[in-house]
GROMACS .gro file of C-alpha atoms in nm:
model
  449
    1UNK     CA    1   0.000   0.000   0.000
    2UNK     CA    2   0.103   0.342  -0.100
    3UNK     CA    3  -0.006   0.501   0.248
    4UNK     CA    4   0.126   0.330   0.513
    5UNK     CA    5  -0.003   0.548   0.811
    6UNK     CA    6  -0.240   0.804   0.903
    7UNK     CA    7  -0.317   0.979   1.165
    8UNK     CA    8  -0.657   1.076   1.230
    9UNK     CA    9  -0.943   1.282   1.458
   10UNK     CA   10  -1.307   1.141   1.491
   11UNK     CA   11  -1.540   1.426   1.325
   12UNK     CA   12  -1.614   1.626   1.598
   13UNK     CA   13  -1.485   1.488   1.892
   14UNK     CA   14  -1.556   1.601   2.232
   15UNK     CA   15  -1.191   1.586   2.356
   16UNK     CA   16  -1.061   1.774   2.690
   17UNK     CA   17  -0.905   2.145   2.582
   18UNK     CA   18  -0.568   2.049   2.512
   19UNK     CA   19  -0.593   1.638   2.462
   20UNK     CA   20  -0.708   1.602   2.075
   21UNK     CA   21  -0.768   1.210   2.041
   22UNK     CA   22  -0.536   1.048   1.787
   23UNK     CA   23  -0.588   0.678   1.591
   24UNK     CA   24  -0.327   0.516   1.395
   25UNK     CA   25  -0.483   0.419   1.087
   26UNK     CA   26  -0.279   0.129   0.886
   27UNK     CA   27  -0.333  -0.035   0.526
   28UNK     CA   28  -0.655   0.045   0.290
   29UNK     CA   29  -0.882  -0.173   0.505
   30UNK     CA   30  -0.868   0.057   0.806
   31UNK     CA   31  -0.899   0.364   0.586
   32UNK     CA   32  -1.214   0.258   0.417
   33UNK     CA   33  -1.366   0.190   0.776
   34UNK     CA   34  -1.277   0.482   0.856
   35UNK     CA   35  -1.455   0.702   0.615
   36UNK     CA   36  -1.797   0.751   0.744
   37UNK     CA   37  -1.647   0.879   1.082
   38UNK     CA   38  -1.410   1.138   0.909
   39UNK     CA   39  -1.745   1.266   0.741
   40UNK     CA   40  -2.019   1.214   1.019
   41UNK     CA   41  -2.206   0.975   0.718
   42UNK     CA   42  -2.207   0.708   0.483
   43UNK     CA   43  -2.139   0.869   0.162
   44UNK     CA   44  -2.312   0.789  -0.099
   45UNK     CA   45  -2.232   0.830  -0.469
   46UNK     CA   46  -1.954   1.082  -0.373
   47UNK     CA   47  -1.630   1.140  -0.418
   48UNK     CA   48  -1.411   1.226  -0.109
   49UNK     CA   49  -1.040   1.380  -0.091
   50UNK     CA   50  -0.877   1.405   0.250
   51UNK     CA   51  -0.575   1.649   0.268
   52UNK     CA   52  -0.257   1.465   0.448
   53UNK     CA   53   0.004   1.653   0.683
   54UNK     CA   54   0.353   1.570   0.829
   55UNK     CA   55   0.547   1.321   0.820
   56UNK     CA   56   0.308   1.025   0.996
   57UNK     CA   57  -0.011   1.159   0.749
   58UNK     CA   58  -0.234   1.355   0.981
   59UNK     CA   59  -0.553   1.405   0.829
   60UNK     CA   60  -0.651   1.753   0.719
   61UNK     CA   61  -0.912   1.937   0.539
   62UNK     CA   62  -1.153   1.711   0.369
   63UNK     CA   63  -1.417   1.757   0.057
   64UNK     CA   64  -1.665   1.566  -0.079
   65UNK     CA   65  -1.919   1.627  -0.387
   66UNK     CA   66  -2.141   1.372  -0.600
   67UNK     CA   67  -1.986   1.178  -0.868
   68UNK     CA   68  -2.067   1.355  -1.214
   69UNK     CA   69  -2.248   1.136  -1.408
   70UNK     CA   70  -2.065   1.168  -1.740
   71UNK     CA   71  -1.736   1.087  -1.778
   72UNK     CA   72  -1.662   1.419  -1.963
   73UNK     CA   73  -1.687   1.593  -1.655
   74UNK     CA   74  -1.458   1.353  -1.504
   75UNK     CA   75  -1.125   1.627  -1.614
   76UNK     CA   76  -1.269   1.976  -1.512
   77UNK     CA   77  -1.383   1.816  -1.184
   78UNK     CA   78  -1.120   1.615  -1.116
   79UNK     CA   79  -0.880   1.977  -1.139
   80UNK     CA   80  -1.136   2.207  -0.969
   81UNK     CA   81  -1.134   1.963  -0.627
   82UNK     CA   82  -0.760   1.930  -0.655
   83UNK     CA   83  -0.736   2.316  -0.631
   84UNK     CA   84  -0.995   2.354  -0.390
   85UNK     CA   85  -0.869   2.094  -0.142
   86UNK     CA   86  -0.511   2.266  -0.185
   87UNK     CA   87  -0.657   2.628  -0.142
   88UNK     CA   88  -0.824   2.573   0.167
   89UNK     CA   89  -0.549   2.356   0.334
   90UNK     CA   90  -0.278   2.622   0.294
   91UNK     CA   91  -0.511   2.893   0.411
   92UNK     CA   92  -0.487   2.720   0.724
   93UNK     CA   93  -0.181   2.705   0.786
   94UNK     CA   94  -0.037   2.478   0.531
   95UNK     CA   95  -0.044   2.290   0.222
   96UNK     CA   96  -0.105   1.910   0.218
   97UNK     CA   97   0.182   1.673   0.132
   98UNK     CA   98  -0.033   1.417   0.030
   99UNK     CA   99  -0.421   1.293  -0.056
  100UNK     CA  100  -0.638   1.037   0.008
  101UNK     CA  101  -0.949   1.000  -0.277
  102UNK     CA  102  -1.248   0.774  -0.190
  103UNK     CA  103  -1.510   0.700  -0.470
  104UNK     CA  104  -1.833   0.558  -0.333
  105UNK     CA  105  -2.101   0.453  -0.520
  106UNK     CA  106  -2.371   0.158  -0.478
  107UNK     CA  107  -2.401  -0.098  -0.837
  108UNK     CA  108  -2.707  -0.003  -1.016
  109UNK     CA  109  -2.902  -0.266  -1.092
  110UNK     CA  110  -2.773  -0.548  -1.239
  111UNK     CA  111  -2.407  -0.459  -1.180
  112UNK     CA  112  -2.172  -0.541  -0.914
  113UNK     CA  113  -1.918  -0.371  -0.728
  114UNK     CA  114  -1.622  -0.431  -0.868
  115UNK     CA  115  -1.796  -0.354  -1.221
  116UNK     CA  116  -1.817  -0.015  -1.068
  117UNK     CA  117  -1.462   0.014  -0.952
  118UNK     CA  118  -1.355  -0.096  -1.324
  119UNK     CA  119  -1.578   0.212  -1.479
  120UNK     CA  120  -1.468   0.488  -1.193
  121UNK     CA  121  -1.080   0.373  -1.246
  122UNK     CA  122  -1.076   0.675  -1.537
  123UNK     CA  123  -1.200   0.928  -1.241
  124UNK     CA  124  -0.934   0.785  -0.986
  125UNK     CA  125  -0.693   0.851  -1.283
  126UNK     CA  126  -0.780   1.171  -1.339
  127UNK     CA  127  -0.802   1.275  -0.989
  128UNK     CA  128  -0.446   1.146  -0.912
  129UNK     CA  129  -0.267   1.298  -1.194
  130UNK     CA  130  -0.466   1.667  -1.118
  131UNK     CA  131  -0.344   1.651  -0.762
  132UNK     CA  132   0.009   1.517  -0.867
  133UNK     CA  133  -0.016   1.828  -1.151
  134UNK     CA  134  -0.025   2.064  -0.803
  135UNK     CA  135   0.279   1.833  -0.673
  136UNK     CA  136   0.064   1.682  -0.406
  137UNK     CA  137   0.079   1.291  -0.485
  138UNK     CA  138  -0.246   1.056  -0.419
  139UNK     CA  139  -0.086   0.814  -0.183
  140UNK     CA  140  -0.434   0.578  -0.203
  141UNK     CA  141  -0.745   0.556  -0.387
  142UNK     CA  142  -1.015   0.356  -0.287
  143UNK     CA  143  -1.317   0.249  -0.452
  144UNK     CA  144  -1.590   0.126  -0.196
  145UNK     CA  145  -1.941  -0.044  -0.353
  146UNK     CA  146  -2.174  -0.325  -0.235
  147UNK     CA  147  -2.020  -0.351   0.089
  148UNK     CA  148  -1.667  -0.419   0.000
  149UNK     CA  149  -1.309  -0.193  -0.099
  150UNK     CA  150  -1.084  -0.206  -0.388
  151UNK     CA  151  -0.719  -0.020  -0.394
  152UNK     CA  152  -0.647   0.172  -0.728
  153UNK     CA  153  -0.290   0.210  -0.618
  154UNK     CA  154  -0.199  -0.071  -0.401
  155UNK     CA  155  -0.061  -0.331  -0.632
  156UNK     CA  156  -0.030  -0.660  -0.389
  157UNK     CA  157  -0.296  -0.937  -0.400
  158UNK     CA  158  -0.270  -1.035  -0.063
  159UNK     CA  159  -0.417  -0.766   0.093
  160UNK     CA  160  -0.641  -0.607  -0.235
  161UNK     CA  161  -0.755  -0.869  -0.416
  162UNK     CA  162  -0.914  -0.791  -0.741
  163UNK     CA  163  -1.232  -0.916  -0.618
  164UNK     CA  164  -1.207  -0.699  -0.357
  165UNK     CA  165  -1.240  -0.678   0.042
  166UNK     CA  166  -1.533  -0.701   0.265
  167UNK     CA  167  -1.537  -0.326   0.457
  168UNK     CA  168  -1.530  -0.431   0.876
  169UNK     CA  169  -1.870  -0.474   1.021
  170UNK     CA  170  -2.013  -0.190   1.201
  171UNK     CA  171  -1.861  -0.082   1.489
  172UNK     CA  172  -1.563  -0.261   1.518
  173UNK     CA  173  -1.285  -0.079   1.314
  174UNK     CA  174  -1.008   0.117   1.516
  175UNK     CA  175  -1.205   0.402   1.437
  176UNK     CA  176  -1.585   0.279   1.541
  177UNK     CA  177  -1.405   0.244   1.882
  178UNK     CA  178  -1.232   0.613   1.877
  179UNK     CA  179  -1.547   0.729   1.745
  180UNK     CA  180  -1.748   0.549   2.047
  181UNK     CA  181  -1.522   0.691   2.311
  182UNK     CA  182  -1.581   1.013   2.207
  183UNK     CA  183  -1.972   0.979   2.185
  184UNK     CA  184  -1.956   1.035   1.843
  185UNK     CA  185  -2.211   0.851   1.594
  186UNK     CA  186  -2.259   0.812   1.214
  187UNK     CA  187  -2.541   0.974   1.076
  188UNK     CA  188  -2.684   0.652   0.863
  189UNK     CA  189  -2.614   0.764   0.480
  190UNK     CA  190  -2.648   1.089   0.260
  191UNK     CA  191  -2.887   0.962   0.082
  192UNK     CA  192  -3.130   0.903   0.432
  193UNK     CA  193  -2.991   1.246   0.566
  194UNK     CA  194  -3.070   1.414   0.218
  195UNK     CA  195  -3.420   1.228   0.223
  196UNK     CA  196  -3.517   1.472   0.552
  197UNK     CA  197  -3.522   1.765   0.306
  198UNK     CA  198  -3.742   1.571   0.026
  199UNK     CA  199  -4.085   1.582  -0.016
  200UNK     CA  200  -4.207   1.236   0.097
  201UNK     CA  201  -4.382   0.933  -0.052
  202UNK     CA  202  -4.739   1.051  -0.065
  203UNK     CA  203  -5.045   1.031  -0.270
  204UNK     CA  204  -5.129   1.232  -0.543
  205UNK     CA  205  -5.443   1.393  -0.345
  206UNK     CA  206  -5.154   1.506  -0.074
  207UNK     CA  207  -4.938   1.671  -0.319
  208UNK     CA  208  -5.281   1.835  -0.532
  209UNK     CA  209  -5.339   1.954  -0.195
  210UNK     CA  210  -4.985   2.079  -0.076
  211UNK     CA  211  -4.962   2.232  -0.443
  212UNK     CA  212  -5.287   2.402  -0.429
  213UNK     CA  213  -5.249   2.577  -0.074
  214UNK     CA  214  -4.897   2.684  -0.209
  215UNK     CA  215  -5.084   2.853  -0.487
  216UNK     CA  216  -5.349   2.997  -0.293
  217UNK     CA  217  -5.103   3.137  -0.068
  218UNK     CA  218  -4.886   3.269  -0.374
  219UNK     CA  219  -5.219   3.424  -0.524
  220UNK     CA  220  -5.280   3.627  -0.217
  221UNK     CA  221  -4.965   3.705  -0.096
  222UNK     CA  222  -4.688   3.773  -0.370
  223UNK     CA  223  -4.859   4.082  -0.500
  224UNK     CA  224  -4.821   4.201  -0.144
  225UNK     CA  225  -4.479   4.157  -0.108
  226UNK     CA  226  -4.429   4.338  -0.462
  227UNK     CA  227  -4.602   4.659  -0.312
  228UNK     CA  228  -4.398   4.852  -0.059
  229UNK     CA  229  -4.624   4.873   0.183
  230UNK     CA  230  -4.757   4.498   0.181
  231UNK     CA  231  -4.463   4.406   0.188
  232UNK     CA  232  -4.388   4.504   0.540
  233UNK     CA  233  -4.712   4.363   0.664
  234UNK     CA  234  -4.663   3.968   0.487
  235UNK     CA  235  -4.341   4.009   0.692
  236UNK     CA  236  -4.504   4.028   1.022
  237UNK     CA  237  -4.738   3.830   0.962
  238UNK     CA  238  -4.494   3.556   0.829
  239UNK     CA  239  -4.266   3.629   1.132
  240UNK     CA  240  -4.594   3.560   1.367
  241UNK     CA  241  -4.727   3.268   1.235
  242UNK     CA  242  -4.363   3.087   1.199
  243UNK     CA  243  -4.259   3.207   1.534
  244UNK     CA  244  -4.626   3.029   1.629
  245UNK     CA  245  -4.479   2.706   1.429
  246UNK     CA  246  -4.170   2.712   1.586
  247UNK     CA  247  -4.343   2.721   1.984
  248UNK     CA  248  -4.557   2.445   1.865
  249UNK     CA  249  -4.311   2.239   1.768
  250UNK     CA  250  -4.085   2.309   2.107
  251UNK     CA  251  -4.393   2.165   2.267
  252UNK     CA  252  -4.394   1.832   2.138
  253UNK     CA  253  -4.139   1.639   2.184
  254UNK     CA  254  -4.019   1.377   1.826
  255UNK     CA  255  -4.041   1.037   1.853
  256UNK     CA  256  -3.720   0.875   1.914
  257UNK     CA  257  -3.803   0.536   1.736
  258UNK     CA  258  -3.630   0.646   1.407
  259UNK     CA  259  -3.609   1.047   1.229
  260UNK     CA  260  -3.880   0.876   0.987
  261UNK     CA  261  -4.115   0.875   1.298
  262UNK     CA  262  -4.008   1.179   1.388
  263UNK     CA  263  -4.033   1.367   1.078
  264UNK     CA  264  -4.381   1.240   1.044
  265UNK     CA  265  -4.512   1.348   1.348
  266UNK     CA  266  -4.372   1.709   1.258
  267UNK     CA  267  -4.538   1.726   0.938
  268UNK     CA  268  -4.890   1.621   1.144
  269UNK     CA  269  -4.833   1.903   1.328
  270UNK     CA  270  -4.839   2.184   1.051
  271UNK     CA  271  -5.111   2.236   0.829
  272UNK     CA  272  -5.034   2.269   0.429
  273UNK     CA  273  -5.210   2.626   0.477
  274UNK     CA  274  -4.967   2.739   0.758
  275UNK     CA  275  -4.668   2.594   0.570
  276UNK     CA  276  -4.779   2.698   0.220
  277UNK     CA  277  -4.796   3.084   0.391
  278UNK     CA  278  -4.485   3.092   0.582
  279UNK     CA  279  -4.332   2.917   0.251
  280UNK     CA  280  -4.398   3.225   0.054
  281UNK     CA  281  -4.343   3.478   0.327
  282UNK     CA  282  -3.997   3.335   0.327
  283UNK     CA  283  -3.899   3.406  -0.056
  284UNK     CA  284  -3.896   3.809   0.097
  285UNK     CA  285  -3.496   3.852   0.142
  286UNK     CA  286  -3.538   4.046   0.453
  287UNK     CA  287  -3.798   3.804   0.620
  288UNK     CA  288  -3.573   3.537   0.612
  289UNK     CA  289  -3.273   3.745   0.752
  290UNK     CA  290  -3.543   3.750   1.048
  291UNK     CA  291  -3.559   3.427   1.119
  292UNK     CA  292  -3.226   3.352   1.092
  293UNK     CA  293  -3.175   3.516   1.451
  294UNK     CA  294  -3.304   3.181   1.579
  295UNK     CA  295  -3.012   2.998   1.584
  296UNK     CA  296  -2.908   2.937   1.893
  297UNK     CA  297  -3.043   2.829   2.219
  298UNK     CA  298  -3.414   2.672   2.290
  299UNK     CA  299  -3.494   2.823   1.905
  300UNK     CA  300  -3.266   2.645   1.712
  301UNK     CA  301  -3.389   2.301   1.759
  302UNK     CA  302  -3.777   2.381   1.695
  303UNK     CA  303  -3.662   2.611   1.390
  304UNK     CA  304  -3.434   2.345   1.205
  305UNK     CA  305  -3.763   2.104   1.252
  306UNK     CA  306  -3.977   2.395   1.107
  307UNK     CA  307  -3.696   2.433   0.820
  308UNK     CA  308  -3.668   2.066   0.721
  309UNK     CA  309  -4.079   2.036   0.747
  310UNK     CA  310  -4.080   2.329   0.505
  311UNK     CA  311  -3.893   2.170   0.276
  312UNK     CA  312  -4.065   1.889   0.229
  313UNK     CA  313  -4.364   2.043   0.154
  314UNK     CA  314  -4.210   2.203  -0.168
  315UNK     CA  315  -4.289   1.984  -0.416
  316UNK     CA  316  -4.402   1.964  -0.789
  317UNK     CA  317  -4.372   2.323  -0.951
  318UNK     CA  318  -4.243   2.450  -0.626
  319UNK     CA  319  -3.933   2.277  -0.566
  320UNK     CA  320  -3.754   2.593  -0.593
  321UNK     CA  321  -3.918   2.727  -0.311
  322UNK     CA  322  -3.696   2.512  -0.098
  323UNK     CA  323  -3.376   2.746  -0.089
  324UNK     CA  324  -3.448   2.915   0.174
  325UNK     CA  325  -3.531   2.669   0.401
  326UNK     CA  326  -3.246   2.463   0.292
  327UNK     CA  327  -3.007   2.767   0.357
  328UNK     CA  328  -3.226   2.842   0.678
  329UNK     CA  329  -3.191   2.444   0.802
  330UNK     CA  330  -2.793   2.453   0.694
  331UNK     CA  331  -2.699   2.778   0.899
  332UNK     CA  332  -2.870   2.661   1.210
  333UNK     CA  333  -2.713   2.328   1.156
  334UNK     CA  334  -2.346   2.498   1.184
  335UNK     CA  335  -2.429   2.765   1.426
  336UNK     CA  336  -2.487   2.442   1.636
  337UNK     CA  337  -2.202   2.284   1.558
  338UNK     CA  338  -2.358   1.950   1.336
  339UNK     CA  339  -2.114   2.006   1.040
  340UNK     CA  340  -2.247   1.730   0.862
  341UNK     CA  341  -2.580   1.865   0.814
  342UNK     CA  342  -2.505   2.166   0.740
  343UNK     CA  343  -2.312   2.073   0.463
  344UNK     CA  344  -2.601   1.834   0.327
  345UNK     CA  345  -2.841   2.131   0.364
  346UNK     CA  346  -2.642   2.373   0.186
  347UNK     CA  347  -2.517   2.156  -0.088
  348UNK     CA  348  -2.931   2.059  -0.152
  349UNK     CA  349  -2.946   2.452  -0.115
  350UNK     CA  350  -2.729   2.491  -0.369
  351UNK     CA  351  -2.861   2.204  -0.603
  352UNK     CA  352  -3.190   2.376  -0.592
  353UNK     CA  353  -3.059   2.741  -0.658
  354UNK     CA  354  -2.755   2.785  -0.726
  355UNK     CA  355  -2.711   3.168  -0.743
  356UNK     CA  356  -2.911   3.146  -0.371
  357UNK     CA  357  -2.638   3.389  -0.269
  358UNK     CA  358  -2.686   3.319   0.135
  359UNK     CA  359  -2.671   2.991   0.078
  360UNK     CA  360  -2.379   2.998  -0.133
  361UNK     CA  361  -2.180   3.204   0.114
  362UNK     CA  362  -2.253   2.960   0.432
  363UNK     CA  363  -2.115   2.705   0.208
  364UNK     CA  364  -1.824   2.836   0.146
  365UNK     CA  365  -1.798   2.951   0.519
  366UNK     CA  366  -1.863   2.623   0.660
  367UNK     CA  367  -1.629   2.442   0.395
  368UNK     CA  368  -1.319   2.672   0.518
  369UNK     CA  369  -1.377   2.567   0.831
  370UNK     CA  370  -1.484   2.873   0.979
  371UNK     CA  371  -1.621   2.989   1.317
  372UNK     CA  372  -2.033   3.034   1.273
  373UNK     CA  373  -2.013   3.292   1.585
  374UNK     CA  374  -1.897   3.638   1.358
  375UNK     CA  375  -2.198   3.551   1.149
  376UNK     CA  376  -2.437   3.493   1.548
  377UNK     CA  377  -2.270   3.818   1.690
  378UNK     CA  378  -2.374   4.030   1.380
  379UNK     CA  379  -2.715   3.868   1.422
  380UNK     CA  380  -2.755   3.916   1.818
  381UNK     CA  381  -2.647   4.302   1.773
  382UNK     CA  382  -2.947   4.335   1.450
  383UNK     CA  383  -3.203   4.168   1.742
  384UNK     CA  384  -3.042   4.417   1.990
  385UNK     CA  385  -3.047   4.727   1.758
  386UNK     CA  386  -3.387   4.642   1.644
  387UNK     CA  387  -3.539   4.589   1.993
  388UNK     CA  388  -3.418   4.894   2.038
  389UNK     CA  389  -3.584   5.096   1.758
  390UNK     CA  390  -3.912   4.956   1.807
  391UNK     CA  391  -3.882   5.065   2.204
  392UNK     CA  392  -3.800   5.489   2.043
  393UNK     CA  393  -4.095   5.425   1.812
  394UNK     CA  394  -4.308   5.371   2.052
  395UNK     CA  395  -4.229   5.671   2.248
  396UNK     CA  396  -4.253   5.886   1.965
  397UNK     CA  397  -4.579   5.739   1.806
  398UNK     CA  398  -4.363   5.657   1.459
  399UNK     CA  399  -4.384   5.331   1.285
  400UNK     CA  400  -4.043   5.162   1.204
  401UNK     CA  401  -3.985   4.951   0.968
  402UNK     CA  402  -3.796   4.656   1.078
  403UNK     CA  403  -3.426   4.625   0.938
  404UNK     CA  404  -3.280   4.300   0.727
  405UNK     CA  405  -2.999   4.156   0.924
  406UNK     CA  406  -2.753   4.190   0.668
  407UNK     CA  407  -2.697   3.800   0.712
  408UNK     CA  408  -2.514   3.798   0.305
  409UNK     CA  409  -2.275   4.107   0.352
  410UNK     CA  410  -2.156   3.923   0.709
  411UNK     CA  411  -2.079   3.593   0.601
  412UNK     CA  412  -1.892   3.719   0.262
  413UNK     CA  413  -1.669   3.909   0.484
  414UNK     CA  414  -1.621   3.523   0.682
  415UNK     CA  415  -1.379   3.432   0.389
  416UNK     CA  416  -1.289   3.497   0.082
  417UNK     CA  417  -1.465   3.343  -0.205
  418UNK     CA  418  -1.341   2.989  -0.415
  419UNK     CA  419  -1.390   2.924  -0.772
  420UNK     CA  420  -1.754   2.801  -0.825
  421UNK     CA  421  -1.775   2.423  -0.892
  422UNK     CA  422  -1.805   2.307  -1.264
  423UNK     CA  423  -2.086   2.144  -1.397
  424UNK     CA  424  -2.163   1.792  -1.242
  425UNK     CA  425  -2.020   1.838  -0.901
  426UNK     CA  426  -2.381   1.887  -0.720
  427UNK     CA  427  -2.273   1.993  -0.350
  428UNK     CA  428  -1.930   2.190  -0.491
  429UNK     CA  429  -1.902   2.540  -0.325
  430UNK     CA  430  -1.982   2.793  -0.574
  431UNK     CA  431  -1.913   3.156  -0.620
  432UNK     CA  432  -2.093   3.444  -0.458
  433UNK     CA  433  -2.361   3.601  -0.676
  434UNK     CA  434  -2.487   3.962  -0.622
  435UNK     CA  435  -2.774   4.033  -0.369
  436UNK     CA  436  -3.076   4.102  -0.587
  437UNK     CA  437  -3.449   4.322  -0.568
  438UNK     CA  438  -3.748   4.103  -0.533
  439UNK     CA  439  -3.892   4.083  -0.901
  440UNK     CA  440  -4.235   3.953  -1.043
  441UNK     CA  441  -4.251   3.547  -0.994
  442UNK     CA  442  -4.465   3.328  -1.187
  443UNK     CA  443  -4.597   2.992  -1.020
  444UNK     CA  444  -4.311   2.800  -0.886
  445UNK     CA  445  -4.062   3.094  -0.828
  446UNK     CA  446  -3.947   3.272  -0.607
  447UNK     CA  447  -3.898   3.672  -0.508
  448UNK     CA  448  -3.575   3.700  -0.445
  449UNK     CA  449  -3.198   3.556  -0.329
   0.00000   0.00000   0.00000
């Protein structure tokens, strides 16, 4: 095997101050077990590159995106991750001396695993010589499908067979223990965690309904939000009712069974009406700046309910009404600290939308590893400033109009922007796009970004 060692950190372990917990990671086997701890998540149909440090291989930054489907792709991806991966490791602090690339992706029917190692050999070429182009060698590439690993670069039988090895069962690798220690536990895969934000398996009456409250609500309320004046009022009355969502939700406590359970009792608990208004109230730029304030504390665990809940509901013509929910779900994911999540969210964010400038921001935020809490103090001194303007108005007997929170302008100053992700890569970080006016929507589109 090329990489004989690596040194690596559960995702999110809850280590002393001071006493970061190490594993010793040796041959492919242990790597591939090691994967979904390093991410939080089985991936699925993704392509992962973890950045390598000193001498002994200490794991670094790490990226994943989908697989592109055609192989044409294959190049400009293959060069735009290499560059991104590199970019963000020597921003902090230092540029990788070597890379690990995972390809994961289940057989389609009728194929088999190592069928599917054979066809994504092309990508693992591609991805090793754009990485070696930066003079930052691939020291393994592993395919995993169907259960079972295959080396790209290891060339002994023994220990990769080209019929490939069995991956450890659950939860006893070196790193399943590490990972247990540290109360850390794997999500289930990307496709279940991206399956929270999808509109469910329901009967066509269901969506008719969902699709016709959406379009009552649109009917009665986007002409409002076009006029200056309506506008204001659909933004308190949006803040109201979801603030009324949110409370209801805090009230009732999920099921703990499985986040199926729980998802469906949330959905039972909001009417297509209420979400179908709050839905549309949210396309409004500076409504959703509102509610991004709750983000912290007894709010955020209600409101990232209330985000995912909304997002299933968008379905049929009004998929696209899921950005900002998706963005909404995503920053209160990282402003409490469940990095995986808020990656899934904003990548779906960004698959919907992807000029949604907030969105594409957080994304790039969260990617460079930044701290969430500029982006929470800028927020905490809007509620602050507000409260305050609303307490002189009412002194003086003048209406105020409440303020955006400026949520865009804050988190581009959190980093500097990366090159937006070519074509194929769906959960790639793309560039920042310019704030933009509501404008007039037709059925299925939304206000603004």
């Amino acid at each position: 095997m090329s990489a004989g060692v690596a040194n690596a950190s559960p995702s999110n372990a809850s280590a002393e101050p001071g006493e970061e917990q190490q594993v010793t990671l040796r041959g492919p086997a242990q790597l591939a077990d090691s994967l979904p701890y390093l991410l939080g998540f089985h991936p699925t149909d993704s392509v992962v590159l973890v950045a390598l440090h000193g001498p002994r291989g200490r794991f670094g930054g790490r990226l994943r995106v989908g697989i592109p489907k055609s192989p044409q792709e294959w190049a400009p991806v293959a060069t735009h991750l290499a560059e991104c991966l590199t970019a963000n490791s020597e921003r902090h602090g230092s540029r990788p001396e070597g890379v690990v690339v995972f390809l994961c992706q289940d057989p389609g029917e009728g194929q088999t695993g190592r069928q599917v190692m054979e066809r994504l050999r092309a990508f693992a070429q591609r991805l090793r010589t754009a990485c070696g182009t930066l003079e930052v060698p691939v020291l393994e590439a592993l395919c995993i499908s169907d259960g079972r690993f295959w080396s790209y670069c290891c060339p002994d039988r023994r220990c990769c067979p080209p019929e490939g090895t069995g991956l450890a069962l659950p939860g006893t690798s070196v790193m399943a223990a590490a990972a247990a220690y540290a109360g850390i536990q794997v999500r289930g895969t990307l496709r279940e965690m991206e399956a929270r934000y999808a509109p469910g398996a329901t009967t066509p009456e269901s969506v008719r309904a969902t699709v016709r409250a959406l379009d009552d609500a649109g009917s009665a309320v986007m002409p409002r939000i076009l006029a200056e004046t309506g506008r204001e009022e659909v933004g308190r009355q949006t803040l109201t009712l979801a603030r009324t969502l949110v409370r209801r939700l805090g009230r009732t406590a999920p099921p703990r069974s499985s986040w199926l359970d729980a998802d469906s009792a949330d959905d039972a608990l909001v009417s297509d009406e209420e979400a179908a208004a709050v839905l549309v109230g949210l396309q409004d730029r500076e409504t959703r700046d509102l509610v991004a304030e709750w983000m912290e504390g007894p709010e955020a665990a209600p409101a990232l309910r209330l985000w995912r809940l909304l997002c299933r509901r968008c379905t049929g013509p009004y998929r696209t009404y899921a950005a900002p929910p998706l963005t909404l779900a995503g920053w209160v994911a990282w402003s409490t600290g469940d990095e995986p999540e808020a990656r899934v969210a904003l990548g779906l964010a960004l698959g919907v939308d992807e000029h949604y400038t907030f969105a594409q921001l957080l994304h790039q935020a969260c990617n460079q590893g930044l701290d969430p809490e500029q982006l929470r103090a800028c927020l905490r001194r809007e509620r602050k400033g507000r409260s305050r303007r609303t307490g002189a108005s009412a002194g003086s007997g003048r209406a105020v109009r409440p303020a955006g929170s400026g949520t865009e302008a804050t988190a581009r100053g959190a980093g500097r922007p990366v090159p937006r992700s070519p074509k194929g890569a769906r959960s790639g970080t793309a560039g920042a796009g310019r704030r933009e006016a509501p404008h007039r929507t037709r059925r299925g589109t939304r206000s603004g970004r």
